[in-house]
N, CA, C and O atoms as a Maestro MAE file, in Angstrom:
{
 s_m_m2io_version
 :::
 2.0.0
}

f_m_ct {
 s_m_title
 :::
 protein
 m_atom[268] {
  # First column is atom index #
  i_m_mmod_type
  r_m_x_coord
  r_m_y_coord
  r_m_z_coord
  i_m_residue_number
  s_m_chain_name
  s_m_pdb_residue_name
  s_m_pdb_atom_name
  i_m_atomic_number
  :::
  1 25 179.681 -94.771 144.856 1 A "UNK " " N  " 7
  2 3 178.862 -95.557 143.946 1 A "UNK " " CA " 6
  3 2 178.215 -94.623 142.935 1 A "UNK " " C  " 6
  4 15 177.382 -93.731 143.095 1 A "UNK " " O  " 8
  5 25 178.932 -95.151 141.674 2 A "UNK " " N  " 7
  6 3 178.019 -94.054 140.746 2 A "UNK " " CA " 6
  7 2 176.454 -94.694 140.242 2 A "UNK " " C  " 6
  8 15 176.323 -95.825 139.774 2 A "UNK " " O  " 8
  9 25 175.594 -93.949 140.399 3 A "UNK " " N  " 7
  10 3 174.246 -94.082 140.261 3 A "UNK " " CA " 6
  11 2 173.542 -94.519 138.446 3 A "UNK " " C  " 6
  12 15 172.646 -95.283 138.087 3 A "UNK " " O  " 8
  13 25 174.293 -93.781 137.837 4 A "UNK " " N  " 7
  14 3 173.934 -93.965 136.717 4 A "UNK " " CA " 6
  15 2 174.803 -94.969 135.820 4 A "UNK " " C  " 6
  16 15 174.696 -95.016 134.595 4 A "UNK " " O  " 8
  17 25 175.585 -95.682 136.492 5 A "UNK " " N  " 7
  18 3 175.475 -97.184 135.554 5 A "UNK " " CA " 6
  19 2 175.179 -98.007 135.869 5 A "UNK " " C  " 6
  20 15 175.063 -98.114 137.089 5 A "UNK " " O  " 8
  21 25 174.874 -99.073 135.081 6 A "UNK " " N  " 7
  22 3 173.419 -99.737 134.280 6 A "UNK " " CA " 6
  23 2 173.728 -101.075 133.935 6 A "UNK " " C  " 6
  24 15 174.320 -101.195 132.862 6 A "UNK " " O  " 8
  25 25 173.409 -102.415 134.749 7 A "UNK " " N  " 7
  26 3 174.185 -104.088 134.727 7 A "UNK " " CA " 6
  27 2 173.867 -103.874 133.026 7 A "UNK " " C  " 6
  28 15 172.929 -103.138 132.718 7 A "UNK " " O  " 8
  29 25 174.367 -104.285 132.365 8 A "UNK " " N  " 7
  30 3 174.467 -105.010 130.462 8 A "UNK " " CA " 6
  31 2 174.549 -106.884 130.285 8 A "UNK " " C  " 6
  32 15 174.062 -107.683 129.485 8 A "UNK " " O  " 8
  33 25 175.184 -106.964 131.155 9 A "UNK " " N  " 7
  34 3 175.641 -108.614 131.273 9 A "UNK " " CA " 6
  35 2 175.715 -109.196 132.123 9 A "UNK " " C  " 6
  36 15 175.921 -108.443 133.076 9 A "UNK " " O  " 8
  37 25 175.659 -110.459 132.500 10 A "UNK " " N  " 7
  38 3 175.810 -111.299 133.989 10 A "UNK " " CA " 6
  39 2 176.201 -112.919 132.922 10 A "UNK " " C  " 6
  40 15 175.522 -113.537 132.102 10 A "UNK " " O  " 8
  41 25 177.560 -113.114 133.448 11 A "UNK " " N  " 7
  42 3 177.235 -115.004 132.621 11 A "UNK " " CA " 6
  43 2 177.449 -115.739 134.392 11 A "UNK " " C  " 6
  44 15 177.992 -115.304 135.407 11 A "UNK " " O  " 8
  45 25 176.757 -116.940 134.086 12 A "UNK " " N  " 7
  46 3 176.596 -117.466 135.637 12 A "UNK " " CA " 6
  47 2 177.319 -118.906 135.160 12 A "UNK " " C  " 6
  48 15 177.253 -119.323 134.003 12 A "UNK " " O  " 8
  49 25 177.721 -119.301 135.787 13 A "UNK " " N  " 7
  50 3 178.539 -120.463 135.006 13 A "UNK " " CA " 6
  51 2 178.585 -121.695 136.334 13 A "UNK " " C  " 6
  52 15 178.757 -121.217 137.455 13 A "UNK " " O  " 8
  53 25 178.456 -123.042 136.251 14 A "UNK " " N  " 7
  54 3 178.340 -123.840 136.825 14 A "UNK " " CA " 6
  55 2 179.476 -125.354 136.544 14 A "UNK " " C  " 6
  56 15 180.372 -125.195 135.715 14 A "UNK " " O  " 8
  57 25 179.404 -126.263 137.013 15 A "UNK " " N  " 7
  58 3 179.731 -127.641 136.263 15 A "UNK " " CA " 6
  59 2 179.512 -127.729 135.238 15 A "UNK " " C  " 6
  60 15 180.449 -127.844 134.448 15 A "UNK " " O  " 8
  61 25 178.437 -127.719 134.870 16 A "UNK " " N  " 7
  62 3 177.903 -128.161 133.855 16 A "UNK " " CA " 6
  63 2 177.365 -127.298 132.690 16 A "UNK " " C  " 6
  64 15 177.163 -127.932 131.654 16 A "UNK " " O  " 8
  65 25 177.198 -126.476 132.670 17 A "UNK " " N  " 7
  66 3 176.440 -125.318 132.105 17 A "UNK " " CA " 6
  67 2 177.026 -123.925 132.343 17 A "UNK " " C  " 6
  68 15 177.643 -123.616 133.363 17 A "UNK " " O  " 8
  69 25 176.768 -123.079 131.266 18 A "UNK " " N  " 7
  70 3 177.051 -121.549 131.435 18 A "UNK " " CA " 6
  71 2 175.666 -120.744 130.856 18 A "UNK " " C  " 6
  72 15 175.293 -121.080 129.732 18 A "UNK " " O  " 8
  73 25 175.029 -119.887 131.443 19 A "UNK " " N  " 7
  74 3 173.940 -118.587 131.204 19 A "UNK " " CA " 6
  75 2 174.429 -117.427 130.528 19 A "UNK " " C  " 6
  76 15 175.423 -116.920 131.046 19 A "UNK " " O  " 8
  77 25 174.148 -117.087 129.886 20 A "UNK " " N  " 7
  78 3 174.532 -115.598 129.602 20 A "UNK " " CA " 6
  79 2 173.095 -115.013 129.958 20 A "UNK " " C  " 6
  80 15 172.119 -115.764 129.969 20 A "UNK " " O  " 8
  81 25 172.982 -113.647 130.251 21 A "UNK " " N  " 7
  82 3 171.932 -112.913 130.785 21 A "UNK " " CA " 6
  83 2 172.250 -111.585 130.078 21 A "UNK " " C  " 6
  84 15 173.254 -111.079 130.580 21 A "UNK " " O  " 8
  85 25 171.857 -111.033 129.327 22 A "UNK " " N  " 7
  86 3 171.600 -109.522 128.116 22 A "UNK " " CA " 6
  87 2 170.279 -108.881 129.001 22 A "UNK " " C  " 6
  88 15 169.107 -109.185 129.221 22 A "UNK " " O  " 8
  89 25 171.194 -107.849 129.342 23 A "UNK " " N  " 7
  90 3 169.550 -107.088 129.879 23 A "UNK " " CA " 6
  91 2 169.748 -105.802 128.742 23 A "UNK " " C  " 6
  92 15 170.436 -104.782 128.711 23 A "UNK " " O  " 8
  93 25 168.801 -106.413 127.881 24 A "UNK " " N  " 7
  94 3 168.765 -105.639 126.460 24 A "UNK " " CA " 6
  95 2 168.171 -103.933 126.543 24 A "UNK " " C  " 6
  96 15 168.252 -103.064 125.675 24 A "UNK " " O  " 8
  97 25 167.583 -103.859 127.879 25 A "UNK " " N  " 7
  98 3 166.471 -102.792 127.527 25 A "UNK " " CA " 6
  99 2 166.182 -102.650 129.522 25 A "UNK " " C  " 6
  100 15 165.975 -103.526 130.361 25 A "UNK " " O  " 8
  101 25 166.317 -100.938 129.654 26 A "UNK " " N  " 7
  102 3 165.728 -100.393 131.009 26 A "UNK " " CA " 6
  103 2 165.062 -99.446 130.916 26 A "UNK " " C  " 6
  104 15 164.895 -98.629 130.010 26 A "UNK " " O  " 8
  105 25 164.736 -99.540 131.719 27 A "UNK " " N  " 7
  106 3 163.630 -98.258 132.316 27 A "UNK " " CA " 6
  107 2 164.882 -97.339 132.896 27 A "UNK " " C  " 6
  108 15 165.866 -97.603 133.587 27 A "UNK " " O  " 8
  109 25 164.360 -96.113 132.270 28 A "UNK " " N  " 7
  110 3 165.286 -94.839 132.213 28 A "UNK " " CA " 6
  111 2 164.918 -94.389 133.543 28 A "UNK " " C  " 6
  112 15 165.908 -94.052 134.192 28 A "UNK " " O  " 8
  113 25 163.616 -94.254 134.270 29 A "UNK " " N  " 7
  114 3 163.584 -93.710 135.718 29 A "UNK " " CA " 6
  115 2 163.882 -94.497 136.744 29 A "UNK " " C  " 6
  116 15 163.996 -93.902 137.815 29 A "UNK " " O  " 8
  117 25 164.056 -95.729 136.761 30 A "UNK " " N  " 7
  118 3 164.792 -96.906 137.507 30 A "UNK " " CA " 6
  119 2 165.702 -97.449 137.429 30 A "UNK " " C  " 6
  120 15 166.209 -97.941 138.437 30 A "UNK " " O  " 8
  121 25 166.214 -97.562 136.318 31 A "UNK " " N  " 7
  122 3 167.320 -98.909 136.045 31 A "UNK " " CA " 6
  123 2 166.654 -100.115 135.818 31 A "UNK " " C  " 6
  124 15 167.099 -100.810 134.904 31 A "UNK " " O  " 8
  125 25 165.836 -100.459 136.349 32 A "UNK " " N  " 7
  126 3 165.585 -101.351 136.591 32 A "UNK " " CA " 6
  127 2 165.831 -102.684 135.160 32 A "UNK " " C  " 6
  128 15 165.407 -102.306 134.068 32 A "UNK " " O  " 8
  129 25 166.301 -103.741 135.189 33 A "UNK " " N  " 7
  130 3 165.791 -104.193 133.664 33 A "UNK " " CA " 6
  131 2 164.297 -104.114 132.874 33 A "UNK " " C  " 6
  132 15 163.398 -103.724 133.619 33 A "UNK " " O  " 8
  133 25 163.979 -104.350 131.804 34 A "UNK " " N  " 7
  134 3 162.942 -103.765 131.173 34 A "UNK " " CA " 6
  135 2 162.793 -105.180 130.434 34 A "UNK " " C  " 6
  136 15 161.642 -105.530 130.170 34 A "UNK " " O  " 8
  137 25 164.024 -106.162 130.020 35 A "UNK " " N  " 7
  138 3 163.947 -107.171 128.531 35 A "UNK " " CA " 6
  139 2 165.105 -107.680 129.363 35 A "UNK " " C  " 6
  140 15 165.878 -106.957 129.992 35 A "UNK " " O  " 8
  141 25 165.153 -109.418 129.281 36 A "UNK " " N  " 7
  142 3 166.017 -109.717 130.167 36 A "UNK " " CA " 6
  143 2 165.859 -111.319 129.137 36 A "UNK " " C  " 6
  144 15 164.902 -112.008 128.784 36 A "UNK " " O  " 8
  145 25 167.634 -111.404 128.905 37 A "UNK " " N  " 7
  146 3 167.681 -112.584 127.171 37 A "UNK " " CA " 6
  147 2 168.715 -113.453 127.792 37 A "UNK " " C  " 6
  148 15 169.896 -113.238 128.066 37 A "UNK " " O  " 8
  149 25 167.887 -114.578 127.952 38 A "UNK " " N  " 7
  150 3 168.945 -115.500 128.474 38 A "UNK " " CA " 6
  151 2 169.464 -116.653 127.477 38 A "UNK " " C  " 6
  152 15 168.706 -117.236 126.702 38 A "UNK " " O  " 8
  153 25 170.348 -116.822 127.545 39 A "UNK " " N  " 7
  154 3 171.083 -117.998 126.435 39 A "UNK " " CA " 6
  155 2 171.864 -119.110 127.521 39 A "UNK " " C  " 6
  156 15 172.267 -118.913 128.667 39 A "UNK " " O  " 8
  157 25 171.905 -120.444 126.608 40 A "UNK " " N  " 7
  158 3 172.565 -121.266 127.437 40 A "UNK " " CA " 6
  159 2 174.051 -121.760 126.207 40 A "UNK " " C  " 6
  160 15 174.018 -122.130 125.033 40 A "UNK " " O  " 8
  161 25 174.898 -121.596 126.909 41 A "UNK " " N  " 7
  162 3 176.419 -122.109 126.021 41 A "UNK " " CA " 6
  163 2 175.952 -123.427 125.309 41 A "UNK " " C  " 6
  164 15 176.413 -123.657 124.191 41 A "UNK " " O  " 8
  165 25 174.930 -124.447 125.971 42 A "UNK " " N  " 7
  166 3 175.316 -125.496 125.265 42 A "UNK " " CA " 6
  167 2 174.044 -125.868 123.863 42 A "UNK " " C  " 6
  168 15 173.913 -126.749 123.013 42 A "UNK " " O  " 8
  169 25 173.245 -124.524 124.303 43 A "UNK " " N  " 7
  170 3 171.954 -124.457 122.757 43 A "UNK " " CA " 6
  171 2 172.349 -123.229 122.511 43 A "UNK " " C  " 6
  172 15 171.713 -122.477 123.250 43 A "UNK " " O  " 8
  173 25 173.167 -122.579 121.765 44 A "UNK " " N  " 7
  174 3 173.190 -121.143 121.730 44 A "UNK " " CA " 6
  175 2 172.115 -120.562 120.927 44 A "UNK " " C  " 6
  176 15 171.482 -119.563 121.268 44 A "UNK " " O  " 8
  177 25 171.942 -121.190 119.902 45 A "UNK " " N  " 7
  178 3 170.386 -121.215 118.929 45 A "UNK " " CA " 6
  179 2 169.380 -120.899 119.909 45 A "UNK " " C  " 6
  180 15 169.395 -119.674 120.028 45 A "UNK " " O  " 8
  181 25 168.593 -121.355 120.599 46 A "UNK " " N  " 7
  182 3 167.776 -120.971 122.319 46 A "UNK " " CA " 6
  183 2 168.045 -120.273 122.974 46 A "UNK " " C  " 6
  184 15 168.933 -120.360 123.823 46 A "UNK " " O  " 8
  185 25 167.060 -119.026 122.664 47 A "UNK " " N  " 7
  186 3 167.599 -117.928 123.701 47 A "UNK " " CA " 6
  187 2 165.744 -117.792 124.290 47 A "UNK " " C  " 6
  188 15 164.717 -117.971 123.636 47 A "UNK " " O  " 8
  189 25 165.881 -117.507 125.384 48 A "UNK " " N  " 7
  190 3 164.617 -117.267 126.550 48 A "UNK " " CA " 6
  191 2 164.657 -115.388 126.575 48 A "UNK " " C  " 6
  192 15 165.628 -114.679 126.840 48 A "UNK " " O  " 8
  193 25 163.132 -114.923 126.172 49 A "UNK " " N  " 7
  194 3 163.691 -113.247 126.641 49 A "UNK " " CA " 6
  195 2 162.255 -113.218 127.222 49 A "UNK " " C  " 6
  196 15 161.200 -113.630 126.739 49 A "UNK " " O  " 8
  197 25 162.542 -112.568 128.480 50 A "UNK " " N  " 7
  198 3 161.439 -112.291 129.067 50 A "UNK " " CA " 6
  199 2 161.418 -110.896 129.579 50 A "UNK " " C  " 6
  200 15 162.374 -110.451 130.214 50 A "UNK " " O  " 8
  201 25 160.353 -110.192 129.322 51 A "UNK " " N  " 7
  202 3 159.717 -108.505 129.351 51 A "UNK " " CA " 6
  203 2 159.448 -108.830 130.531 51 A "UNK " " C  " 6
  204 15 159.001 -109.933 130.845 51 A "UNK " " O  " 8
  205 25 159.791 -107.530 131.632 52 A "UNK " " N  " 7
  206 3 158.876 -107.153 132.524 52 A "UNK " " CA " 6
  207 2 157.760 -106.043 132.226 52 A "UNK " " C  " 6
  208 15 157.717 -104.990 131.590 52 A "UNK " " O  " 8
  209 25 157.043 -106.662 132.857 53 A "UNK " " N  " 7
  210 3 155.509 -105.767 132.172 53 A "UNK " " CA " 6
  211 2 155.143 -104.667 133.552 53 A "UNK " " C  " 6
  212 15 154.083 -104.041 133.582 53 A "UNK " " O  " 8
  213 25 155.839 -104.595 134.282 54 A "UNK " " N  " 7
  214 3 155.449 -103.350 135.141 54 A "UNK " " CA " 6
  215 2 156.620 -103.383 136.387 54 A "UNK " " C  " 6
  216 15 156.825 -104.371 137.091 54 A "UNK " " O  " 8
  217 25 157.111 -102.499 136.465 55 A "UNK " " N  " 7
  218 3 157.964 -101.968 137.496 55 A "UNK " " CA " 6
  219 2 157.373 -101.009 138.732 55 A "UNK " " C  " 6
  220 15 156.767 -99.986 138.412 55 A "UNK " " O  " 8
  221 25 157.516 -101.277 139.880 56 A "UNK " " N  " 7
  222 3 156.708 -100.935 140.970 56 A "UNK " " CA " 6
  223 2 157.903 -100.512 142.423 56 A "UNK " " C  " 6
  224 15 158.413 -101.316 143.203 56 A "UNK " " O  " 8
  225 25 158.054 -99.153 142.393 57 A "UNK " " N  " 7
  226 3 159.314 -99.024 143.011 57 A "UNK " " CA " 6
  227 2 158.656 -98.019 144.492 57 A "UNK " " C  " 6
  228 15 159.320 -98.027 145.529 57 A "UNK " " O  " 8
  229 25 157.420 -97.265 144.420 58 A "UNK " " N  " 7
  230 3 156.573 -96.837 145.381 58 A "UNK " " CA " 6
  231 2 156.047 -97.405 146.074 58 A "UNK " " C  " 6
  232 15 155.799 -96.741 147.080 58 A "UNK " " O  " 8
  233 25 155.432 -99.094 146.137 59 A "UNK " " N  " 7
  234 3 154.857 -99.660 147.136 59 A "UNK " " CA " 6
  235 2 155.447 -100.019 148.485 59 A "UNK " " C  " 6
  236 15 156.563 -99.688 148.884 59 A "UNK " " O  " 8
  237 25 154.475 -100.796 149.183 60 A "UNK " " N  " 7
  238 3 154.998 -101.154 150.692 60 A "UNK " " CA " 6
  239 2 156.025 -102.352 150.307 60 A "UNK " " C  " 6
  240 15 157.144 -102.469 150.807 60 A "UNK " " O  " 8
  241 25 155.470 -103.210 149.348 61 A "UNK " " N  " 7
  242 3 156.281 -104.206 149.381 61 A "UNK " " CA " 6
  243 2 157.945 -104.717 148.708 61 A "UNK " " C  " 6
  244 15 158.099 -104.078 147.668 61 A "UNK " " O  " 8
  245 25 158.728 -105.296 148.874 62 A "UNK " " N  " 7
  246 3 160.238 -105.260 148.644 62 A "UNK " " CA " 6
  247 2 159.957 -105.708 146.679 62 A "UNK " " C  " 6
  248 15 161.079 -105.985 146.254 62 A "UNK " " O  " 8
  249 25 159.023 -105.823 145.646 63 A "UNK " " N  " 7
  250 3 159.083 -106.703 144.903 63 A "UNK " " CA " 6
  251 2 159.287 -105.394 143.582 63 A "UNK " " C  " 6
  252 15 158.219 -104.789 143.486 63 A "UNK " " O  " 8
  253 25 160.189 -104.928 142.743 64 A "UNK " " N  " 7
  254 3 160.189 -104.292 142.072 64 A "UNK " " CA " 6
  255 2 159.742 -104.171 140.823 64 A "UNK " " C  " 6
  256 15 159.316 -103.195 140.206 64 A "UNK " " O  " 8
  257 25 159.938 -105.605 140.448 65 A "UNK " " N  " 7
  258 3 158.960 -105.917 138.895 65 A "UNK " " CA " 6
  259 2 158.321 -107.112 138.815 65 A "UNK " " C  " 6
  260 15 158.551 -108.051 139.577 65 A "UNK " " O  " 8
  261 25 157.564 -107.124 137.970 66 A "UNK " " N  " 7
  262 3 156.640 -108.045 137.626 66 A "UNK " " CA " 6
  263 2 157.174 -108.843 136.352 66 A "UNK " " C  " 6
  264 15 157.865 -108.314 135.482 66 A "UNK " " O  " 8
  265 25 156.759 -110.231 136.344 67 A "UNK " " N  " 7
  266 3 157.304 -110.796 135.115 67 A "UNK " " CA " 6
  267 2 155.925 -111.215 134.129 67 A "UNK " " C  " 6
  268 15 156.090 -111.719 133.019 67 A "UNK " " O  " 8
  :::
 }
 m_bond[267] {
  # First column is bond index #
  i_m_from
  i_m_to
  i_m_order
  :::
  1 1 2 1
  2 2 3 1
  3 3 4 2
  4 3 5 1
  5 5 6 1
  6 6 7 1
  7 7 8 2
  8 7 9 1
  9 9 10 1
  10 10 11 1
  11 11 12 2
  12 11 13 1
  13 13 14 1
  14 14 15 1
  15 15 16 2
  16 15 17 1
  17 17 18 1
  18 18 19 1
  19 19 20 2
  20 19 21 1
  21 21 22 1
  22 22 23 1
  23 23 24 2
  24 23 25 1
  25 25 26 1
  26 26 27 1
  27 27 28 2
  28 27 29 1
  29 29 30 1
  30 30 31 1
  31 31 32 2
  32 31 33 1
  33 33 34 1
  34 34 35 1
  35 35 36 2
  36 35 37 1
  37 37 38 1
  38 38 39 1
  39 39 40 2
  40 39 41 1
  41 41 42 1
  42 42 43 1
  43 43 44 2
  44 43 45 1
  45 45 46 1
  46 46 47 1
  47 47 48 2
  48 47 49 1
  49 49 50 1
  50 50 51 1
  51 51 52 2
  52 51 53 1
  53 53 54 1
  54 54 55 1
  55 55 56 2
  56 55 57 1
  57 57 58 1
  58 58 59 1
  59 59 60 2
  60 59 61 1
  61 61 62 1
  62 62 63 1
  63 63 64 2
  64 63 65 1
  65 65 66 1
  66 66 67 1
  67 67 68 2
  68 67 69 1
  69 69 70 1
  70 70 71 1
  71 71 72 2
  72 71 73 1
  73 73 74 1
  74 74 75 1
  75 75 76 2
  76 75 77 1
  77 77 78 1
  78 78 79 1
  79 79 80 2
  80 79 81 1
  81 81 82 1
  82 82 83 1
  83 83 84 2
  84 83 85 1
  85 85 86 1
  86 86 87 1
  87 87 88 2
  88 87 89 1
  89 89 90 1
  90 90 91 1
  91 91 92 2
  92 91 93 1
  93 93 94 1
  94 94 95 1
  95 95 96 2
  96 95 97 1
  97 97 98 1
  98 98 99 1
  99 99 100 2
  100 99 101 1
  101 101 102 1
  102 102 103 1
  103 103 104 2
  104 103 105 1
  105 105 106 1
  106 106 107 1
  107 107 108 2
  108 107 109 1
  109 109 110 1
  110 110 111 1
  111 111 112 2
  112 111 113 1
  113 113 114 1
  114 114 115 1
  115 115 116 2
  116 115 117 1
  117 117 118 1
  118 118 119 1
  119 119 120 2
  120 119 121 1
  121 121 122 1
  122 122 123 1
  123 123 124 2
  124 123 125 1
  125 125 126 1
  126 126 127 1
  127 127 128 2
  128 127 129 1
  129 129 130 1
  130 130 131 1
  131 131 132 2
  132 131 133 1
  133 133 134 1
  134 134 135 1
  135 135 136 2
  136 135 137 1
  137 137 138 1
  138 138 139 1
  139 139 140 2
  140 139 141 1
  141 141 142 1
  142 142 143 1
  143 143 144 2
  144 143 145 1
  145 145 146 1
  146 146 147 1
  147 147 148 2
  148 147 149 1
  149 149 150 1
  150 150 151 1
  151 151 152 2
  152 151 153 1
  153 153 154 1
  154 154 155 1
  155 155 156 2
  156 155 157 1
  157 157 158 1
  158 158 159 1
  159 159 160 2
  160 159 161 1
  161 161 162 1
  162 162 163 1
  163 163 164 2
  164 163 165 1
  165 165 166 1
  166 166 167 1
  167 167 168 2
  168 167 169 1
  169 169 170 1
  170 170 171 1
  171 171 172 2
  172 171 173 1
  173 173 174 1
  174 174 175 1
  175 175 176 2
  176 175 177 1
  177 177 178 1
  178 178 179 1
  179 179 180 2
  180 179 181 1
  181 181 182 1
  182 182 183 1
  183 183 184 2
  184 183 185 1
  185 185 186 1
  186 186 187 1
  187 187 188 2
  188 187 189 1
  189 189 190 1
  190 190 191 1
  191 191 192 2
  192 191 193 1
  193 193 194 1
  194 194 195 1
  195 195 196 2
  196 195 197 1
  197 197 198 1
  198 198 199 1
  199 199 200 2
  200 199 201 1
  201 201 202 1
  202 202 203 1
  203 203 204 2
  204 203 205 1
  205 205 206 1
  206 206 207 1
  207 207 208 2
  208 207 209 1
  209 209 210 1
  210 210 211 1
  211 211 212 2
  212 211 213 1
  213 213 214 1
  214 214 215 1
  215 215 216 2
  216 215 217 1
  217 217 218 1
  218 218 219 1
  219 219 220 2
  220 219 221 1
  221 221 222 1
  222 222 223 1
  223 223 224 2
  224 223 225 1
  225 225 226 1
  226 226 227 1
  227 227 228 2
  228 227 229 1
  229 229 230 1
  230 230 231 1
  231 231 232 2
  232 231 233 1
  233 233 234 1
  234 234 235 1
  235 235 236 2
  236 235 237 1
  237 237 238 1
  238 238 239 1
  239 239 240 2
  240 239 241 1
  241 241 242 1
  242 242 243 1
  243 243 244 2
  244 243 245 1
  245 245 246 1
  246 246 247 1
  247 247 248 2
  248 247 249 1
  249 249 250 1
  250 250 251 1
  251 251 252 2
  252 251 253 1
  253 253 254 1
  254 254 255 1
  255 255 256 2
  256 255 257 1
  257 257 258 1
  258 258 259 1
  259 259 260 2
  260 259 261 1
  261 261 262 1
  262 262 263 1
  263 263 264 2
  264 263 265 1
  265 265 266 1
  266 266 267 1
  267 267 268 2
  :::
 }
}
């Protein structure tokens, strides 16, 4: 498993509907996503981007970022 590559895309696709998911932007000491742009096939005009505002990879608990 190479360590240093990095998800770019995920489309999730259903019956009815398809997601695209752009993880536009990471955190260079995690990977972790940083900017995460979701679009739906059937509004492509509507896109959802949501920042994580803190990444937390030292604690006790399993939860890595915050939205």
């Amino acid at each position: 498993l190479d360590r240093d590559l990095r998800m770019k895309h995920m489309t999730i696709t259903d019956p009815t509907e398809i997601v695209d998911i752009e993880y536009s932007n990471t955190d260079e000491r995690t990977g972790y996503p940083k900017m995460l742009e979701l679009t739906l096939k059937s509004r492509p005009s509507y896109t959802v981007k949501i920042e994580v505002s803190e990444i937390r990879t030292e604690g006790p608990y399993n939860t890595p970022f915050s939205f």
